[in-house]
Structures are given as structure tokens and as C-alpha cells.
PDB file of C-alpha atoms in Angstrom:
ATOM      1  CA  UNK Y   1      -0.002  -0.003  -0.003  1.00 71.00           C
ATOM      2  CA  UNK Y   2       1.468   3.313  -1.086  1.00 85.00           C
ATOM      3  CA  UNK Y   3       0.523   6.509   0.677  1.00 89.00           C
ATOM      4  CA  UNK Y   4       0.397   9.506  -1.689  1.00 92.00           C
ATOM      5  CA  UNK Y   5       3.092  12.085  -1.099  1.00 93.00           C
ATOM      6  CA  UNK Y   6       0.462  14.804  -0.722  1.00 94.00           C
ATOM      7  CA  UNK Y   7      -0.499  13.344   2.667  1.00 96.00           C
ATOM      8  CA  UNK Y   8       3.073  13.605   3.894  1.00 95.00           C
ATOM      9  CA  UNK Y   9       3.342  17.175   2.647  1.00 96.00           C
ATOM     10  CA  UNK Y  10       0.038  18.133   4.315  1.00 97.00           C
ATOM     11  CA  UNK Y  11       1.152  16.563   7.604  1.00 97.00           C
ATOM     12  CA  UNK Y  12       4.460  18.379   7.398  1.00 97.00           C
ATOM     13  CA  UNK Y  13       2.745  21.648   6.571  1.00 97.00           C
ATOM     14  CA  UNK Y  14       0.405  21.265   9.549  1.00 97.00           C
ATOM     15  CA  UNK Y  15       3.275  20.486  11.945  1.00 97.00           C
ATOM     16  CA  UNK Y  16       5.352  23.374  10.632  1.00 97.00           C
ATOM     17  CA  UNK Y  17       2.397  25.742  11.024  1.00 97.00           C
ATOM     18  CA  UNK Y  18       1.797  24.576  14.600  1.00 97.00           C
ATOM     19  CA  UNK Y  19       5.484  25.101  15.409  1.00 96.00           C
ATOM     20  CA  UNK Y  20       5.509  28.545  13.801  1.00 97.00           C
ATOM     21  CA  UNK Y  21       2.387  29.518  15.731  1.00 97.00           C
ATOM     22  CA  UNK Y  22       4.075  28.351  18.939  1.00 95.00           C
ATOM     23  CA  UNK Y  23       7.174  30.429  18.253  1.00 94.00           C
ATOM     24  CA  UNK Y  24       5.225  33.556  17.427  1.00 94.00           C
ATOM     25  CA  UNK Y  25       2.803  33.414  20.362  1.00 94.00           C
ATOM     26  CA  UNK Y  26       4.643  31.864  23.339  1.00 89.00           C
ATOM     27  CA  UNK Y  27       6.916  33.632  25.799  1.00 88.00           C
ATOM     28  CA  UNK Y  28       8.013  30.554  27.728  1.00 91.00           C
ATOM     29  CA  UNK Y  29      11.468  29.444  26.630  1.00 90.00           C
ATOM     30  CA  UNK Y  30      10.621  25.735  26.969  1.00 92.00           C
ATOM     31  CA  UNK Y  31       7.572  26.092  24.725  1.00 93.00           C
ATOM     32  CA  UNK Y  32       9.700  28.070  22.306  1.00 92.00           C
ATOM     33  CA  UNK Y  33      12.229  25.235  22.176  1.00 93.00           C
ATOM     34  CA  UNK Y  34       9.494  22.635  21.729  1.00 95.00           C
ATOM     35  CA  UNK Y  35       8.012  24.645  18.861  1.00 96.00           C
ATOM     36  CA  UNK Y  36      11.372  24.728  17.105  1.00 95.00           C
ATOM     37  CA  UNK Y  37      11.632  20.955  17.489  1.00 96.00           C
ATOM     38  CA  UNK Y  38       8.178  20.514  15.948  1.00 97.00           C
ATOM     39  CA  UNK Y  39       9.319  22.585  12.970  1.00 96.00           C
ATOM     40  CA  UNK Y  40      12.486  20.488  12.596  1.00 96.00           C
ATOM     41  CA  UNK Y  41      10.408  17.306  12.676  1.00 96.00           C
ATOM     42  CA  UNK Y  42       8.158  18.718   9.957  1.00 97.00           C
ATOM     43  CA  UNK Y  43      11.221  19.281   7.789  1.00 96.00           C
ATOM     44  CA  UNK Y  44      12.369  15.714   8.500  1.00 96.00           C
ATOM     45  CA  UNK Y  45       9.015  14.330   7.373  1.00 96.00           C
ATOM     46  CA  UNK Y  46       9.416  16.200   4.092  1.00 95.00           C
ATOM     47  CA  UNK Y  47      12.955  14.950   3.619  1.00 95.00           C
ATOM     48  CA  UNK Y  48      12.010  11.330   4.197  1.00 95.00           C
ATOM     49  CA  UNK Y  49       8.814  11.550   2.120  1.00 94.00           C
ATOM     50  CA  UNK Y  50      10.590  12.956  -0.906  1.00 94.00           C
ATOM     51  CA  UNK Y  51      13.421  10.451  -0.522  1.00 94.00           C
ATOM     52  CA  UNK Y  52      10.810   7.689  -0.612  1.00 91.00           C
ATOM     53  CA  UNK Y  53       9.096   9.328  -3.582  1.00 92.00           C
ATOM     54  CA  UNK Y  54      12.316   9.566  -5.603  1.00 92.00           C
ATOM     55  CA  UNK Y  55      13.589   6.164  -4.518  1.00 90.00           C
ATOM     56  CA  UNK Y  56      16.956   7.199  -3.083  1.00 91.00           C
ATOM     57  CA  UNK Y  57      18.424   7.421   0.402  1.00 91.00           C
ATOM     58  CA  UNK Y  58      19.779  10.947   0.232  1.00 92.00           C
ATOM     59  CA  UNK Y  59      16.856  12.492   2.094  1.00 90.00           C
ATOM     60  CA  UNK Y  60      16.957   9.826   4.788  1.00 92.00           C
ATOM     61  CA  UNK Y  61      20.675  10.359   5.384  1.00 94.00           C
ATOM     62  CA  UNK Y  62      20.153  14.106   5.521  1.00 95.00           C
ATOM     63  CA  UNK Y  63      17.289  13.594   7.996  1.00 94.00           C
ATOM     64  CA  UNK Y  64      19.669  11.657  10.261  1.00 95.00           C
ATOM     65  CA  UNK Y  65      22.077  14.589  10.234  1.00 96.00           C
ATOM     66  CA  UNK Y  66      19.213  16.967  11.010  1.00 95.00           C
ATOM     67  CA  UNK Y  67      18.228  14.777  13.979  1.00 95.00           C
ATOM     68  CA  UNK Y  68      21.787  14.952  15.307  1.00 96.00           C
ATOM     69  CA  UNK Y  69      21.757  18.704  14.875  1.00 95.00           C
ATOM     70  CA  UNK Y  70      18.409  18.899  16.699  1.00 94.00           C
ATOM     71  CA  UNK Y  71      19.825  16.897  19.609  1.00 95.00           C
ATOM     72  CA  UNK Y  72      22.732  19.337  19.904  1.00 95.00           C
ATOM     73  CA  UNK Y  73      20.296  22.248  19.662  1.00 94.00           C
ATOM     74  CA  UNK Y  74      18.243  20.847  22.540  1.00 94.00           C
ATOM     75  CA  UNK Y  75      21.326  20.397  24.713  1.00 95.00           C
ATOM     76  CA  UNK Y  76      22.466  23.978  24.147  1.00 95.00           C
ATOM     77  CA  UNK Y  77      18.927  25.328  24.445  1.00 92.00           C
ATOM     78  CA  UNK Y  78      18.345  23.600  27.770  1.00 93.00           C
ATOM     79  CA  UNK Y  79      21.651  24.977  29.040  1.00 93.00           C
ATOM     80  CA  UNK Y  80      20.582  28.492  28.084  1.00 89.00           C
ATOM     81  CA  UNK Y  81      17.194  27.963  29.734  1.00 91.00           C
ATOM     82  CA  UNK Y  82      18.870  26.774  32.948  1.00 92.00           C
ATOM     83  CA  UNK Y  83      21.104  29.868  33.039  1.00 89.00           C
ATOM     84  CA  UNK Y  84      18.059  32.016  32.335  1.00 87.00           C
ATOM     85  CA  UNK Y  85      16.184  30.438  35.234  1.00 91.00           C
ATOM     86  CA  UNK Y  86      19.141  30.743  37.620  1.00 91.00           C
ATOM     87  CA  UNK Y  87      19.671  34.417  36.883  1.00 86.00           C
ATOM     88  CA  UNK Y  88      16.083  35.627  36.582  1.00 87.00           C
ATOM     89  CA  UNK Y  89      13.963  32.946  38.342  1.00 88.00           C
ATOM     90  CA  UNK Y  90      11.756  32.797  35.262  1.00 87.00           C
ATOM     91  CA  UNK Y  91      11.881  31.220  31.803  1.00 87.00           C
ATOM     92  CA  UNK Y  92      10.045  34.069  30.097  1.00 87.00           C
ATOM     93  CA  UNK Y  93      12.082  35.142  27.073  1.00 83.00           C
ATOM     94  CA  UNK Y  94      11.098  38.805  27.449  1.00 83.00           C
ATOM     95  CA  UNK Y  95      12.520  39.175  30.980  1.00 81.00           C
ATOM     96  CA  UNK Y  96      16.310  39.110  30.400  1.00 79.00           C
ATOM     97  CA  UNK Y  97      16.673  42.574  28.911  1.00 76.00           C
ATOM     98  CA  UNK Y  98      19.870  43.083  30.909  1.00 71.00           C
ATOM     99  CA  UNK Y  99      21.611  40.434  28.789  1.00 68.00           C
ATOM    100  CA  UNK Y 100      21.596  42.771  25.778  1.00 67.00           C
ATOM    101  CA  UNK Y 101      24.674  44.672  24.694  1.00 63.00           C
TER     102      UNK Y 101
END
């Protein structure tokens, strides 16, 4: 049974839109980070779907590299969130105005 590629693209578009909405409307740094991860997963769905559609492994290999990059992004993001919480006792991204130049 083959699933049409349009379904994968629609799923990816929906996930990317949800992630973009989360980035634009949330102030909590954890929700911000989760929204970015949803957007990265939407891109991975597209990469794997088009790799399946074209019959090669290039998109799947690239998706693996994107997953490794996302894991590093989460580690650095959580470190920044911990420093933000230690210094300001809040994870609101609008609070640390003293960290600007």
C-alpha cells in the first residue's frame, strides 16, 4: 500500500504551522524550544517523504544529520534555559533585557 506524497506534505505543513504559531505566540522558553523541534520534525518528514518518492536514500541520510543537529540544539537550548532560570527565576524570554549589549 502506497501513501500519496500529498499526505506527507500536508502533515508536514500542519506540523510546521503549529510550530511557527508556537514560536510567534509563546513567551516561555521551553515552549519556544518545543516549537522549534516541531518545525524540525516537519522538515524531516518532508525529507524522508521525498526520498521515498524519488527512490533514493539521500533524504533519509540528511534527515539523520538533522536529527543529530536537533539533539545538539536541545542540549544547548536547555543549558541556556537553565542559566536564564538561575539568573532571573523565570523562563520568560522577554525578561532578560539586561543580557543585551
